Coordinates of C-alpha atoms in Angstrom, one line a residue:
M151 CA 307.7 141.7 103.5
K152 CA 308.1 140.0 100.2
K153 CA 310.1 137.2 101.9
Y154 CA 307.2 136.8 104.5
E155 CA 304.6 136.4 101.8
K156 CA 306.7 133.8 100.1
D157 CA 307.0 131.8 103.3
I158 CA 303.2 131.9 103.8
K159 CA 302.5 130.7 100.2
Q160 CA 305.0 127.8 100.7
A161 CA 303.3 126.9 104.0
E162 CA 299.9 126.9 102.3
Y163 CA 301.3 124.6 99.5
L164 CA 302.7 122.2 102.1
R165 CA 299.5 122.2 104.1
T166 CA 297.5 121.5 100.9
R167 CA 299.7 118.6 100.0
R168 CA 299.4 117.1 103.5
D169 CA 295.6 117.6 103.4
F170 CA 295.4 115.9 100.0
L171 CA 297.3 112.8 101.1
R172 CA 295.3 112.6 104.3
T173 CA 291.9 113.1 102.8
T174 CA 292.7 110.9 99.8
S175 CA 293.4 107.9 102.0
K176 CA 290.1 108.4 103.7
G177 CA 288.4 108.9 100.3
L178 CA 289.8 105.8 98.9
G179 CA 288.6 103.9 101.9
S180 CA 285.1 105.4 101.5
L181 CA 285.1 104.4 97.9
A182 CA 286.1 100.9 98.7
L183 CA 283.4 100.6 101.3
G184 CA 280.8 102.1 99.1
S185 CA 281.7 99.7 96.2
L186 CA 281.0 96.8 98.6
L187 CA 277.8 98.2 100.0
F188 CA 276.4 99.7 96.8
P189 CA 278.2 98.2 93.8
D190 CA 275.9 99.7 91.2
I191 CA 276.9 103.3 92.2
I192 CA 280.4 103.1 90.6
A193 CA 279.6 100.5 88.0
A194 CA 280.2 101.4 84.4
P195 CA 277.0 102.3 82.5
P196 CA 275.6 99.3 80.6
K197 CA 276.3 99.1 76.9
P198 CA 273.2 100.1 74.9
K199 CA 271.2 97.2 73.5
L200 CA 268.7 96.8 70.8
I201 CA 265.6 96.4 72.9
T202 CA 263.1 93.8 71.7
S203 CA 260.3 91.7 73.2
L204 CA 262.7 89.0 74.3
S205 CA 261.8 89.5 77.9
D206 CA 258.4 88.1 77.1
N207 CA 260.0 85.0 75.6
G208 CA 261.8 84.0 78.8
G209 CA 265.3 84.3 77.3
A210 CA 268.4 85.3 79.3
L211 CA 269.1 88.2 76.9
S212 CA 267.2 91.4 77.7
G213 CA 267.7 92.5 74.2
L214 CA 269.5 91.6 70.9
H215 CA 272.9 92.9 70.0
H216 CA 271.9 94.0 66.5
V217 CA 268.9 93.8 64.2
P218 CA 268.2 90.1 63.4
K219 CA 267.6 88.7 60.0
A220 CA 266.3 85.3 61.2
K221 CA 263.7 84.4 63.8
R222 CA 264.2 80.6 63.7
V223 CA 266.6 77.9 62.4
I224 CA 265.9 74.6 60.7
Y225 CA 269.1 72.5 60.7
L226 CA 269.1 69.6 58.3
F227 CA 272.0 67.7 59.7
Q228 CA 273.2 64.9 57.4
S229 CA 275.0 62.6 59.8
G230 CA 277.9 60.4 58.6
G231 CA 279.8 62.9 56.4
P232 CA 278.2 63.2 52.9
S233 CA 280.8 62.9 50.1
Q234 CA 281.1 66.3 48.5
F235 CA 282.6 64.8 45.3
E236 CA 279.4 63.0 44.4
L237 CA 277.1 65.9 45.3
Y238 CA 278.4 69.5 45.0
D239 CA 282.2 69.8 44.6
Y240 CA 282.9 69.0 41.0
K241 CA 286.5 67.9 40.4
P242 CA 287.2 66.6 36.8
A243 CA 290.9 66.2 37.7
L244 CA 289.9 63.2 39.8
N245 CA 288.5 61.4 36.8
K246 CA 291.6 62.4 34.7
Y247 CA 293.9 60.9 37.3
W248 CA 291.7 58.0 38.3
G249 CA 293.7 55.3 40.0
Q250 CA 296.9 57.3 40.3
E251 CA 298.5 58.0 43.7
I252 CA 297.5 61.3 45.3
P253 CA 300.6 63.6 45.1
D254 CA 302.6 63.9 48.3
S255 CA 302.6 67.7 47.7
V256 CA 298.8 67.6 48.1
R257 CA 298.3 65.2 51.0
G258 CA 301.5 66.3 52.8
E259 CA 301.6 65.1 56.4
Q260 CA 298.0 65.6 57.2
R261 CA 296.3 63.4 59.7
L262 CA 294.5 60.3 58.5
S263 CA 291.9 58.3 60.3
G264 CA 292.8 55.0 62.0
M265 CA 290.9 53.1 59.4
L266 CA 293.6 53.8 56.8
A267 CA 296.5 52.5 59.0
A268 CA 296.9 49.3 57.0
Q269 CA 296.4 51.0 53.6
A270 CA 299.6 51.4 51.7
S271 CA 298.3 53.1 48.5
F272 CA 295.9 56.1 48.2
P273 CA 294.6 56.1 44.6
L274 CA 292.6 59.0 43.4
V275 CA 289.0 58.3 42.4
G276 CA 286.6 60.5 40.5
S277 CA 282.8 60.6 40.9
F278 CA 280.7 58.0 39.1
V279 CA 277.9 60.6 38.5
D280 CA 277.7 63.5 36.0
F281 CA 277.6 67.1 37.1
K282 CA 275.9 70.1 35.5
K283 CA 276.9 73.8 36.0
H284 CA 274.0 76.1 36.9
P285 CA 273.8 78.9 34.3
T286 CA 273.1 81.7 36.8
T287 CA 275.0 80.8 40.1
G288 CA 277.9 79.0 38.5
G289 CA 277.6 76.2 41.0
Y290 CA 277.9 72.5 40.1
F291 CA 275.3 69.9 41.1
S292 CA 275.5 66.2 40.5
E293 CA 272.6 64.3 38.9
L294 CA 271.9 63.0 42.4
M295 CA 271.0 66.5 43.6
K296 CA 268.4 67.2 40.9
Y297 CA 265.9 68.9 43.2
T298 CA 268.5 70.9 45.1
S299 CA 269.8 72.3 41.8
E300 CA 266.3 73.7 41.3
I301 CA 266.7 75.9 44.4
S302 CA 270.3 76.9 43.6
E303 CA 269.2 80.6 43.2
D304 CA 267.8 80.5 46.8
I305 CA 270.8 78.9 48.5
C306 CA 274.4 79.8 49.4
M307 CA 276.7 76.8 48.6
I308 CA 279.8 76.7 50.8
N309 CA 282.5 74.4 49.5
S310 CA 285.2 75.4 52.0
M311 CA 283.9 74.2 55.3
H312 CA 286.5 72.6 57.5
T313 CA 286.7 71.1 61.0
D314 CA 289.2 69.9 63.7
A315 CA 287.7 66.4 64.2
I316 CA 288.3 63.3 62.1
N317 CA 286.0 60.8 63.7
H318 CA 282.2 60.8 63.7
E319 CA 281.2 61.3 67.3
P320 CA 283.7 64.1 68.1
A321 CA 283.0 65.7 64.8
V322 CA 279.2 65.7 65.3
I323 CA 279.6 67.0 68.9
F324 CA 282.0 69.7 67.6
M325 CA 279.6 70.9 64.9
Q326 CA 276.7 70.9 67.3
T327 CA 278.3 72.3 70.5
G328 CA 281.6 73.9 69.5
S329 CA 283.7 71.4 71.4
Q330 CA 284.8 67.8 70.6
Q331 CA 284.2 66.8 74.2
V332 CA 280.7 66.0 75.5
G333 CA 279.1 68.1 78.1
R334 CA 278.8 71.5 76.3
P335 CA 275.4 73.0 75.3
S336 CA 274.2 72.4 71.8
I337 CA 273.4 75.3 69.4
G338 CA 269.7 74.8 69.9
S339 CA 270.2 74.9 73.7
W340 CA 272.2 78.2 73.4
M341 CA 269.3 79.6 71.3
S342 CA 266.7 78.5 73.8
Y343 CA 268.7 79.9 76.7
G344 CA 269.4 83.3 75.0
L345 CA 266.2 83.9 73.1
G346 CA 263.5 81.9 74.9
S347 CA 260.4 80.7 73.1
A348 CA 258.0 82.6 71.0
N349 CA 255.4 79.9 71.4
K350 CA 254.6 79.1 75.0
N351 CA 252.8 75.8 74.0
L352 CA 255.8 74.2 72.4
P353 CA 259.5 73.7 73.2
S354 CA 261.9 76.2 71.7
F355 CA 264.2 73.4 70.6
I356 CA 262.8 70.3 68.9
V357 CA 264.8 67.3 67.5
M358 CA 263.7 64.7 64.9
L359 CA 265.7 61.6 63.8
S360 CA 265.6 59.6 60.6
R361 CA 267.6 56.8 58.9
G362 CA 268.4 56.7 55.2
K363 CA 269.6 53.1 55.6
S364 CA 269.2 50.5 58.3
S365 CA 273.0 50.2 59.0
A366 CA 273.3 53.9 59.9
Q367 CA 275.4 54.7 63.0
N368 CA 273.5 55.9 66.0
L369 CA 273.8 59.4 67.4
N370 CA 275.0 60.4 70.8
M371 CA 272.2 62.3 72.6
Q372 CA 274.8 64.8 73.7
A373 CA 274.4 66.4 70.3
W374 CA 271.2 68.0 71.5
N375 CA 271.9 68.2 75.2
S376 CA 271.8 71.4 77.3
G377 CA 275.2 70.7 78.9
F378 CA 275.7 73.0 81.9
L379 CA 272.7 75.2 80.9
P380 CA 269.5 74.6 82.8
S381 CA 268.0 71.3 81.7
H382 CA 264.8 72.7 80.3
H383 CA 266.8 74.1 77.4
Q384 CA 267.8 70.7 76.0
G385 CA 266.2 69.5 72.7
V386 CA 262.9 67.7 73.0
R387 CA 262.8 64.7 70.7
F388 CA 259.7 64.2 68.5
R389 CA 259.3 60.5 67.6
S390 CA 257.2 58.9 64.9
G391 CA 253.9 57.3 65.8
A392 CA 250.7 58.3 67.7
D393 CA 252.7 59.9 70.6
P394 CA 255.5 62.0 69.2
V395 CA 256.7 62.8 72.8
L396 CA 257.0 59.9 75.3
Y397 CA 254.7 59.9 78.3
L398 CA 252.8 63.0 77.1
S399 CA 249.4 61.4 77.4
N400 CA 247.7 61.1 80.8
P401 CA 247.5 57.6 82.3
E402 CA 244.1 55.9 82.5
G403 CA 241.9 57.5 85.1
I404 CA 243.6 60.9 85.1
D405 CA 241.8 63.8 83.3
R406 CA 243.2 67.2 82.4
D407 CA 241.7 68.9 85.5
R408 CA 243.2 66.3 87.8
R409 CA 246.6 66.8 86.1
R410 CA 246.3 70.6 86.5
S411 CA 245.7 70.3 90.3
E412 CA 248.6 67.8 90.6
L413 CA 251.0 70.2 89.0
D414 CA 249.8 73.1 91.1
Y415 CA 250.3 71.1 94.3
L416 CA 253.7 69.9 93.0
A417 CA 254.8 73.5 92.3
E418 CA 254.0 74.4 96.0
L419 CA 256.1 71.5 97.3
E420 CA 259.0 72.4 94.9
A421 CA 258.8 76.1 96.0
E422 CA 259.3 75.0 99.6
Q423 CA 262.2 72.7 98.6
K424 CA 263.9 75.6 96.7
K425 CA 263.8 77.7 99.9
V426 CA 265.9 75.0 101.6
W427 CA 268.2 73.9 98.8
G428 CA 268.2 76.8 96.4
D429 CA 268.7 74.4 93.5
P430 CA 268.0 76.1 90.1
E431 CA 267.2 72.7 88.6
I432 CA 263.9 72.8 90.6
D433 CA 262.8 75.6 88.4
S434 CA 263.8 73.6 85.3
K435 CA 261.7 70.6 86.4
I436 CA 258.7 72.8 87.1
S437 CA 259.1 74.4 83.7
Q438 CA 259.3 71.0 82.0
Y439 CA 256.2 69.7 83.8
E440 CA 254.3 72.8 82.7
M441 CA 255.5 72.5 79.1
A442 CA 254.4 68.9 79.0
Y443 CA 251.0 69.9 80.2
R444 CA 250.6 72.5 77.5
M445 CA 252.0 70.1 74.8
Q446 CA 249.2 67.7 75.5
S447 CA 247.0 70.0 73.5
S448 CA 249.5 71.5 71.0
V449 CA 251.4 68.4 69.9
P450 CA 248.5 66.2 68.6
E451 CA 247.4 69.2 66.4
I452 CA 250.8 69.5 64.9
A453 CA 251.2 65.7 64.3
D454 CA 247.8 65.6 62.5
L455 CA 248.7 66.0 58.8
S456 CA 245.1 65.6 57.6
D457 CA 244.9 69.3 56.7
E458 CA 247.9 69.0 54.3
P459 CA 246.8 68.9 50.6
D460 CA 248.0 66.2 48.2
Y461 CA 250.2 68.6 46.3
I462 CA 252.3 69.3 49.4
F463 CA 252.9 65.6 49.9
D464 CA 253.8 65.3 46.2
M465 CA 256.3 68.2 46.7
Y466 CA 258.1 66.5 49.6
G467 CA 257.9 63.0 48.0
P468 CA 256.1 59.8 48.7
D469 CA 257.9 59.2 52.0
S470 CA 256.4 62.3 53.5
R471 CA 253.3 60.3 54.3
I472 CA 255.3 57.8 56.4
P473 CA 256.1 59.0 60.0
G474 CA 259.7 58.7 60.9
T475 CA 261.1 59.3 57.5
Y476 CA 263.3 62.3 56.6
A477 CA 260.6 63.6 54.2
Y478 CA 258.0 63.4 56.9
N479 CA 260.3 65.2 59.3
C480 CA 261.0 68.0 56.7
L481 CA 257.2 68.5 56.4
M482 CA 256.9 68.5 60.2
A483 CA 259.7 71.1 60.3
R484 CA 257.7 73.5 58.2
R485 CA 254.7 73.0 60.4
L486 CA 256.8 73.7 63.5
A487 CA 258.3 76.8 61.8
E488 CA 254.8 78.1 61.2
R489 CA 254.2 77.9 64.9
D490 CA 257.4 79.8 65.8
V491 CA 259.5 77.0 67.2
S492 CA 262.9 78.7 67.4
F493 CA 265.3 75.8 66.6
I494 CA 264.2 72.7 64.7
Q495 CA 267.0 70.1 64.4
L496 CA 266.7 67.2 61.9
Y497 CA 269.3 64.4 62.0
H498 CA 269.4 62.2 58.9
M499 CA 271.7 59.2 59.5
G500 CA 273.4 57.0 56.9
W501 CA 276.0 59.0 55.0
D502 CA 279.1 57.0 56.1
Q503 CA 280.3 55.3 52.9
H504 CA 283.7 53.7 53.5
G505 CA 282.8 51.1 50.9
N506 CA 280.0 50.5 48.3
L507 CA 279.7 54.3 47.9
P508 CA 278.2 54.3 44.4
S509 CA 275.1 52.3 45.5
Q510 CA 274.7 53.6 49.1
I511 CA 275.1 57.3 48.3
Q512 CA 272.4 57.1 45.6
E513 CA 270.0 55.7 48.3
M514 CA 270.9 58.5 50.7
A515 CA 270.6 61.2 48.1
K516 CA 267.2 60.0 47.0
S517 CA 266.0 60.2 50.6
S518 CA 267.4 63.7 51.2
D519 CA 267.4 65.6 48.0
Q520 CA 263.7 66.1 47.2
P521 CA 262.5 66.8 50.8
S522 CA 265.3 69.3 51.5
A523 CA 264.5 71.2 48.4
A524 CA 260.8 71.0 49.0
L525 CA 261.2 72.5 52.5
V526 CA 263.0 75.6 51.0
K527 CA 260.3 75.9 48.3
D528 CA 257.5 75.5 50.8
L529 CA 258.9 78.1 53.2
K530 CA 259.4 80.5 50.4
Q531 CA 255.9 80.2 49.0
R532 CA 254.5 80.9 52.5
G533 CA 256.7 83.9 53.1
L534 CA 258.7 82.1 55.9
L535 CA 262.0 81.7 54.2
E536 CA 262.9 85.4 54.6
D537 CA 263.2 85.0 58.4
T538 CA 264.0 81.3 58.6
L539 CA 267.6 80.1 58.3
V540 CA 267.8 76.6 56.7
I541 CA 271.1 74.7 56.9
W542 CA 272.1 71.5 55.1
G543 CA 275.4 69.7 55.9
G544 CA 277.2 67.0 57.8
E545 CA 280.1 66.8 60.3
F546 CA 283.0 66.5 57.7
G547 CA 283.7 65.5 54.1
R548 CA 285.3 62.5 52.4
T549 CA 288.7 61.8 50.9
S550 CA 289.5 62.3 47.2
F551 CA 291.3 59.0 47.2
S552 CA 289.7 55.6 47.6
Q553 CA 289.5 53.7 50.8
G554 CA 289.9 49.9 50.4
K555 CA 289.9 48.2 47.0
L556 CA 289.3 50.4 44.0
T557 CA 287.4 48.9 41.0
K558 CA 285.8 50.4 38.0
D559 CA 282.3 50.1 39.6
N560 CA 283.0 50.3 43.3
Y561 CA 285.0 52.3 45.8
G562 CA 284.7 54.0 49.2
R563 CA 285.9 57.2 50.7
D564 CA 287.3 57.9 54.2
H565 CA 286.7 60.8 56.6
H566 CA 288.2 64.1 55.5
P567 CA 288.0 67.1 57.9
R568 CA 290.1 69.5 55.7
S569 CA 287.2 70.4 53.3
F570 CA 283.5 69.7 52.8
S571 CA 280.4 71.2 51.5
S572 CA 277.3 72.7 53.1
W573 CA 274.5 75.1 52.1
M574 CA 272.4 77.7 53.8
A575 CA 269.2 79.4 52.7
G576 CA 267.0 82.2 53.9
G577 CA 267.4 84.2 57.1
G578 CA 269.5 87.0 55.5
I579 CA 272.0 84.7 53.8
K580 CA 273.0 85.8 50.3
P581 CA 271.2 83.6 47.8
G582 CA 272.5 82.2 44.5
V583 CA 276.2 82.2 45.4
V584 CA 279.0 79.7 45.7
Y585 CA 281.5 80.5 48.4
G586 CA 284.9 79.0 48.9
K587 CA 287.1 76.8 46.7
T588 CA 289.2 73.7 47.1
D589 CA 292.3 72.7 45.0
D590 CA 292.0 70.5 41.8
F591 CA 292.0 67.4 44.0
G592 CA 289.4 68.7 46.4
Y593 CA 291.8 68.0 49.3
N594 CA 292.8 71.4 50.5
I595 CA 291.0 74.8 50.7
V596 CA 292.5 77.5 48.5
E597 CA 289.9 80.2 48.9
N598 CA 287.7 81.5 51.7
P599 CA 287.9 78.8 54.4
V600 CA 285.0 78.6 56.8
H601 CA 285.7 76.9 60.1
V602 CA 283.1 75.3 62.3
H603 CA 283.3 78.2 64.8
D604 CA 282.9 80.7 61.9
F605 CA 279.8 78.9 60.8
Q606 CA 278.4 79.0 64.4
A607 CA 279.3 82.7 64.8
T608 CA 277.5 83.5 61.5
L609 CA 274.4 81.5 62.6
L610 CA 274.1 83.5 65.9
H611 CA 274.8 86.7 64.0
Q612 CA 271.8 86.2 61.8
L613 CA 269.6 85.8 64.9
G614 CA 270.8 89.2 66.2
I615 CA 273.3 87.7 68.7
D616 CA 277.0 88.6 69.0
H617 CA 278.6 85.2 69.6
E618 CA 281.1 86.8 72.0
Q619 CA 278.4 88.2 74.3
L620 CA 276.2 85.1 74.7
V621 CA 278.0 83.6 77.6
F622 CA 277.3 81.4 80.6
K623 CA 279.5 81.2 83.7
H624 CA 280.2 77.6 84.8
Q625 CA 282.7 76.4 87.3
G626 CA 284.4 79.7 87.4
R627 CA 284.8 80.1 83.6
R628 CA 282.7 82.0 81.1
Y629 CA 281.7 79.7 78.2
R630 CA 280.2 80.4 74.8
L631 CA 279.2 78.4 71.8
T632 CA 282.3 79.4 69.8
D633 CA 284.7 79.0 72.7
V634 CA 287.4 81.6 72.1
H635 CA 287.2 81.5 68.3
G636 CA 285.0 82.3 65.4
H637 CA 284.4 85.1 63.0
V638 CA 281.2 86.1 61.2
V639 CA 281.5 85.2 57.5
K640 CA 280.2 88.6 56.2
D641 CA 280.8 87.8 52.6
I642 CA 277.7 85.5 52.5
L643 CA 275.4 87.9 54.2
A644 CA 272.7 89.6 52.1

C-alpha cells in the first residue's frame, strides 16, 4: 500500500513537470505575442519625474529631473581665447623668470599649435598689468578688470577650465556643442528642444554678435546651429539696426491681416504635404513662420530703448547707446531676460592676441569689462540674478611663454587648451569663490580641473536637467550635449 502511494506521488510529480514545460512554452509564446501587440503591458513603470509646466512650453521633456535653480542662461562668450594671465590668473613667477625658457618638466610633451612650429625658444613672459587681491573672496583681478572686481562677491571664478581643442573653430564648436566636429546641436538648441519657450512671442534661443576690434576672426554659424534637432530650435540672430531680424517686416502692400490669412492657407497646404511625406521639418517650417509673425510685434518693442533711463546707459558704458556693440548687446540681454527668453548667447570677437597683446587686450578688456559687470548688477537689482545663470569665458586660454619676438614692451601668447579662466554668476552658483588652481607657471592644473563637458553638465543641472537623460536619437544612436562624458561640479553649487 505504501509502495502504491509512493508510485502515485512520483507519477503526479512527473505529470506536473511535463505540464510545466508544455504550458511554459505556450506561455512564453503568448508573452512574446502580447509584447508585440501591446508593448505597454509589460513595459517597466516610468521613473518618477518632477512635474512642472513644461508641457505648456512646448519642450520635449514632460518634466524636469530635479528642482531647477535657473530659468534662463545668458552666455557672454569671449571669442578668440582671452589671456588669463592679463585678467584673472595672477602668476608672479612669470615676472620673476621673465625671458627664461619654460622648464621641460612643466611643458613636457604637450601638444603645441602649428603656429609655433618654427619657434625654437619658449621664453616665459609675465603680465604687463598689476593685480589686486580681493579682500573677501581671495581672488585676483587685474587692473583691466576693474568693474568685474566690483562684482567678485557675486561670481564664481573658475581658473581650472580645460578643453581638448587647440585651434579656434574646433574649440568654439566644442565649447558650444560638446563636439569638435560641426553638425551637433548647440547648448541653446538643446535647451530649446528640452524646455521649450516660456514666451510664445519670442524665440527661446537668441544670438547677438559684436566685435571688439575690426580684425577679429569670424565665427562659424554652426556654433548656434540646431544640428540634427528640428531646425526651429536653432539660434535666431538679432542684428543691429532698425530690423534686428532679417525679413521680419512685411513687404509693401502686405498688411498684418493679409499676412495672417497667407499663413493660415500655407498651414493647410503643409498639412496635406505632411500626410504624403511625413517630414517633421514641415512642422518646423510652420513653427518658424508663426514665430516670425508674432515677432513682428514683440521685437520692435524690445529694440526700442527709449524707456531706459540715463543711469542704466551710464552703468553699461557709453557704447550701450550704439547698436551692435557688446555693451548694447548686454543691455539687450537684460531686456530679453526680463521677457523670459531661455537662452541668450552673446559672442564678443577679438580676443586672439598672438602679437601686440599689451595694446590689443586693453582694447578688448575695455569693451567687455564694464558691460559684463553692469549686466550682473542690473539683473541683481531687478531680482533676476537669482534664477538667471550668467557665464563669461572663451574657448581656451593662452600660453605662459611668448609667441614670436619678446621685448620689454611687446609680446604675444599662443593658444593653450590645458588651462584657462571663466566665471559664472547667479542661477544657484556659489557666489564669491575662486575654484581651481594652476601651477606657478599657469601651464598645468594642479587642483579641481573642470573639463568642457563638466561645465556643460553643470549648466544643464542648474536648469533642472540630468545631462545623461536629455537625449535625441539620430541615425541609430542616442546623442546628448555631453556625449558620453561630463560630471556636475557640485563644489560650485550654492
